[in-house]
Amino acid sequence: MAPKSPRPALLPLLCLAAACLALSTADAQYDKFLKRHLDFPKSWAENDQLYCTTMMGKRSIRCQGKNTFVHASEAQLRAVCSSGLSHGQNARDSLGTFRLTFCTRLPKGPCLYRGSSTIARIRLVCHNGLPVQYVRRI
């Protein structure tokens, strides 16, 4: 007996399921990006070192080597994806500048950080019009 071929009626359902999975993955990546990088308005701290040590702990990314917090709204970050300058396949460079705090783990002892604030343009990786990865300041 010959094996049965897939039913044509199932093909649209499979395509819909694959599209939903891709969108939910992009949403999960966007949520992770926001948790890791967005702090708007900037949370108060006495200085950048305390800011970084506190924020890295609050965001459960403590003891990582480095991280950058962007002090902008979600809409401003999404605008980088929609109107930023293309840089490679999915990367976009912002047209304007953003307030940033760059956190670097101190080499010795517990998970403490050195912090520095700056204003710079940024490069993001975008997927389905949403930022999913912070690349660097430019």
mmCIF file of C-alpha atoms in Angstrom:
data_model
loop_
_atom_site.group_PDB
_atom_site.id
_atom_site.type_symbol
_atom_site.label_atom_id
_atom_site.label_comp_id
_atom_site.label_asym_id
_atom_site.label_seq_id
_atom_site.Cartn_x
_atom_site.Cartn_y
_atom_site.Cartn_z
ATOM 1 C CA MET A 1 0.000 0.000 0.000
ATOM 2 C CA ALA A 2 1.402 3.432 -0.961
ATOM 3 C CA PRO A 3 1.947 6.019 1.769
ATOM 4 C CA LYS A 4 -0.671 8.746 1.870
ATOM 5 C CA SER A 5 0.396 12.204 0.776
ATOM 6 C CA PRO A 6 -0.291 15.202 3.018
ATOM 7 C CA ARG A 7 -3.753 16.598 2.678
ATOM 8 C CA PRO A 8 -3.877 19.912 0.783
ATOM 9 C CA ALA A 9 -6.262 21.407 3.363
ATOM 10 C CA LEU A 10 -3.572 21.106 6.050
ATOM 11 C CA LEU A 11 -1.023 23.204 4.168
ATOM 12 C CA PRO A 12 -2.610 26.612 4.979
ATOM 13 C CA LEU A 13 -2.912 25.605 8.643
ATOM 14 C CA LEU A 14 0.741 24.592 8.765
ATOM 15 C CA CYS A 15 1.783 27.886 7.157
ATOM 16 C CA LEU A 16 -0.340 29.825 9.661
ATOM 17 C CA ALA A 17 1.190 27.904 12.570
ATOM 18 C CA ALA A 18 4.714 28.616 11.270
ATOM 19 C CA ALA A 19 3.909 32.327 10.891
ATOM 20 C CA CYS A 20 2.498 32.488 14.437
ATOM 21 C CA LEU A 21 5.602 30.774 15.803
ATOM 22 C CA ALA A 22 7.869 33.242 13.992
ATOM 23 C CA LEU A 23 5.905 36.208 15.374
ATOM 24 C CA SER A 24 5.907 34.850 18.921
ATOM 25 C CA THR A 25 9.675 34.303 18.683
ATOM 26 C CA ALA A 26 10.160 37.897 17.517
ATOM 27 C CA ASP A 27 7.938 39.125 20.367
ATOM 28 C CA ALA A 28 9.966 37.104 22.888
ATOM 29 C CA GLN A 29 13.214 38.547 21.495
ATOM 30 C CA TYR A 30 11.742 42.060 21.678
ATOM 31 C CA ASP A 31 10.658 41.519 25.306
ATOM 32 C CA LYS A 32 14.146 40.258 26.167
ATOM 33 C CA PHE A 33 15.681 43.307 24.424
ATOM 34 C CA LEU A 34 13.455 45.654 26.448
ATOM 35 C CA LYS A 35 14.297 43.927 29.729
ATOM 36 C CA ARG A 36 18.007 44.033 29.023
ATOM 37 C CA HIS A 37 18.379 47.519 27.521
ATOM 38 C CA LEU A 38 15.408 49.861 28.059
ATOM 39 C CA ASP A 39 15.248 52.164 31.077
ATOM 40 C CA PHE A 40 12.994 55.143 30.370
ATOM 41 C CA PRO A 41 12.915 57.449 32.066
ATOM 42 C CA LYS A 42 16.299 56.689 33.589
ATOM 43 C CA SER A 43 16.012 55.250 37.088
ATOM 44 C CA TRP A 44 17.526 57.450 39.747
ATOM 45 C CA ALA A 45 20.808 56.527 41.414
ATOM 46 C CA GLU A 46 23.392 58.573 43.254
ATOM 47 C CA ASN A 47 26.004 57.881 40.557
ATOM 48 C CA ASP A 48 26.536 55.712 37.470
ATOM 49 C CA GLN A 49 28.358 52.984 39.406
ATOM 50 C CA LEU A 50 25.426 52.503 41.791
ATOM 51 C CA TYR A 51 23.005 52.801 38.869
ATOM 52 C CA CYS A 52 24.721 49.974 36.973
ATOM 53 C CA THR A 53 25.103 47.672 39.970
ATOM 54 C CA THR A 54 21.443 48.187 40.913
ATOM 55 C CA MET A 55 20.014 47.874 37.394
ATOM 56 C CA MET A 56 22.022 44.782 36.494
ATOM 57 C CA GLY A 57 20.641 43.095 39.615
ATOM 58 C CA LYS A 58 17.048 44.288 39.039
ATOM 59 C CA ARG A 59 17.081 43.015 35.463
ATOM 60 C CA SER A 60 18.553 39.637 36.447
ATOM 61 C CA ILE A 61 21.597 40.145 34.243
ATOM 62 C CA ARG A 62 23.922 40.516 37.176
ATOM 63 C CA CYS A 63 27.526 39.375 36.838
ATOM 64 C CA GLN A 64 27.516 39.799 33.042
ATOM 65 C CA GLY A 65 30.595 41.480 31.623
ATOM 66 C CA LYS A 66 28.874 44.537 30.185
ATOM 67 C CA ASN A 67 25.539 46.000 29.200
ATOM 68 C CA THR A 68 24.165 49.244 27.799
ATOM 69 C CA PHE A 69 20.929 50.848 28.971
ATOM 70 C CA VAL A 70 19.106 53.118 26.539
ATOM 71 C CA HIS A 71 17.051 55.930 28.047
ATOM 72 C CA ALA A 72 14.387 56.327 25.365
ATOM 73 C CA SER A 73 10.785 55.309 24.809
ATOM 74 C CA GLU A 74 9.776 52.085 23.076
ATOM 75 C CA ALA A 75 8.422 54.181 20.191
ATOM 76 C CA GLN A 76 11.790 55.899 19.738
ATOM 77 C CA LEU A 77 13.569 52.534 19.623
ATOM 78 C CA ARG A 78 11.043 51.061 17.169
ATOM 79 C CA ALA A 79 11.595 54.148 14.968
ATOM 80 C CA VAL A 80 15.235 53.091 14.551
ATOM 81 C CA CYS A 81 13.945 49.897 12.928
ATOM 82 C CA SER A 82 11.466 51.673 10.668
ATOM 83 C CA SER A 83 13.485 54.717 9.613
ATOM 84 C CA GLY A 84 17.105 54.112 10.621
ATOM 85 C CA LEU A 85 19.911 53.735 8.129
ATOM 86 C CA SER A 86 20.387 50.168 6.938
ATOM 87 C CA HIS A 87 23.659 48.577 8.000
ATOM 88 C CA GLY A 88 23.800 45.010 6.736
ATOM 89 C CA GLN A 89 20.924 42.586 6.548
ATOM 90 C CA ASN A 90 18.933 43.395 9.712
ATOM 91 C CA ALA A 91 20.972 46.104 11.429
ATOM 92 C CA ARG A 92 19.813 49.712 11.571
ATOM 93 C CA ASP A 93 21.684 52.834 12.646
ATOM 94 C CA SER A 94 19.713 55.522 14.441
ATOM 95 C CA LEU A 95 19.376 58.894 12.780
ATOM 96 C CA GLY A 96 19.347 60.731 16.086
ATOM 97 C CA THR A 97 21.201 60.362 19.349
ATOM 98 C CA PHE A 98 20.128 58.594 22.540
ATOM 99 C CA ARG A 99 21.050 58.956 26.193
ATOM 100 C CA LEU A 100 22.962 55.803 27.190
ATOM 101 C CA THR A 101 24.512 54.325 30.301
ATOM 102 C CA PHE A 102 27.286 51.830 29.633
ATOM 103 C CA CYS A 103 27.950 49.346 32.450
ATOM 104 C CA THR A 104 31.153 47.292 32.756
ATOM 105 C CA ARG A 105 31.770 44.727 35.477
ATOM 106 C CA LEU A 106 34.712 45.485 37.750
ATOM 107 C CA PRO A 107 37.431 42.819 37.455
ATOM 108 C CA LYS A 108 37.715 41.801 41.127
ATOM 109 C CA GLY A 109 35.318 40.997 43.906
ATOM 110 C CA PRO A 110 31.548 40.670 43.812
ATOM 111 C CA CYS A 111 29.379 41.737 40.895
ATOM 112 C CA LEU A 112 29.991 45.462 40.987
ATOM 113 C CA TYR A 113 30.008 47.732 37.954
ATOM 114 C CA ARG A 114 31.636 50.856 36.633
ATOM 115 C CA GLY A 115 29.171 53.062 34.780
ATOM 116 C CA SER A 116 29.464 55.904 32.328
ATOM 117 C CA SER A 117 26.779 58.011 30.696
ATOM 118 C CA THR A 118 26.968 59.372 27.189
ATOM 119 C CA ILE A 119 24.865 60.524 24.270
ATOM 120 C CA ALA A 120 25.382 58.703 20.974
ATOM 121 C CA ARG A 121 23.746 57.175 17.938
ATOM 122 C CA ILE A 122 23.092 53.446 18.233
ATOM 123 C CA ARG A 123 23.013 50.352 16.037
ATOM 124 C CA LEU A 124 20.246 47.788 16.581
ATOM 125 C CA VAL A 125 19.311 44.484 14.982
ATOM 126 C CA CYS A 126 15.634 44.501 14.002
ATOM 127 C CA HIS A 127 13.203 41.689 13.236
ATOM 128 C CA ASN A 128 9.658 42.315 11.970
ATOM 129 C CA GLY A 129 10.092 46.026 12.705
ATOM 130 C CA LEU A 130 11.100 45.480 16.335
ATOM 131 C CA PRO A 131 14.518 45.904 17.944
ATOM 132 C CA VAL A 132 15.802 42.537 19.162
ATOM 133 C CA GLN A 133 19.505 43.199 19.808
ATOM 134 C CA TYR A 134 21.621 46.182 20.829
ATOM 135 C CA VAL A 135 24.829 46.089 18.769
ATOM 136 C CA ARG A 136 26.787 49.171 19.785
ATOM 137 C CA ARG A 137 26.961 52.923 20.004
ATOM 138 C CA ILE A 138 28.216 54.672 16.890
#
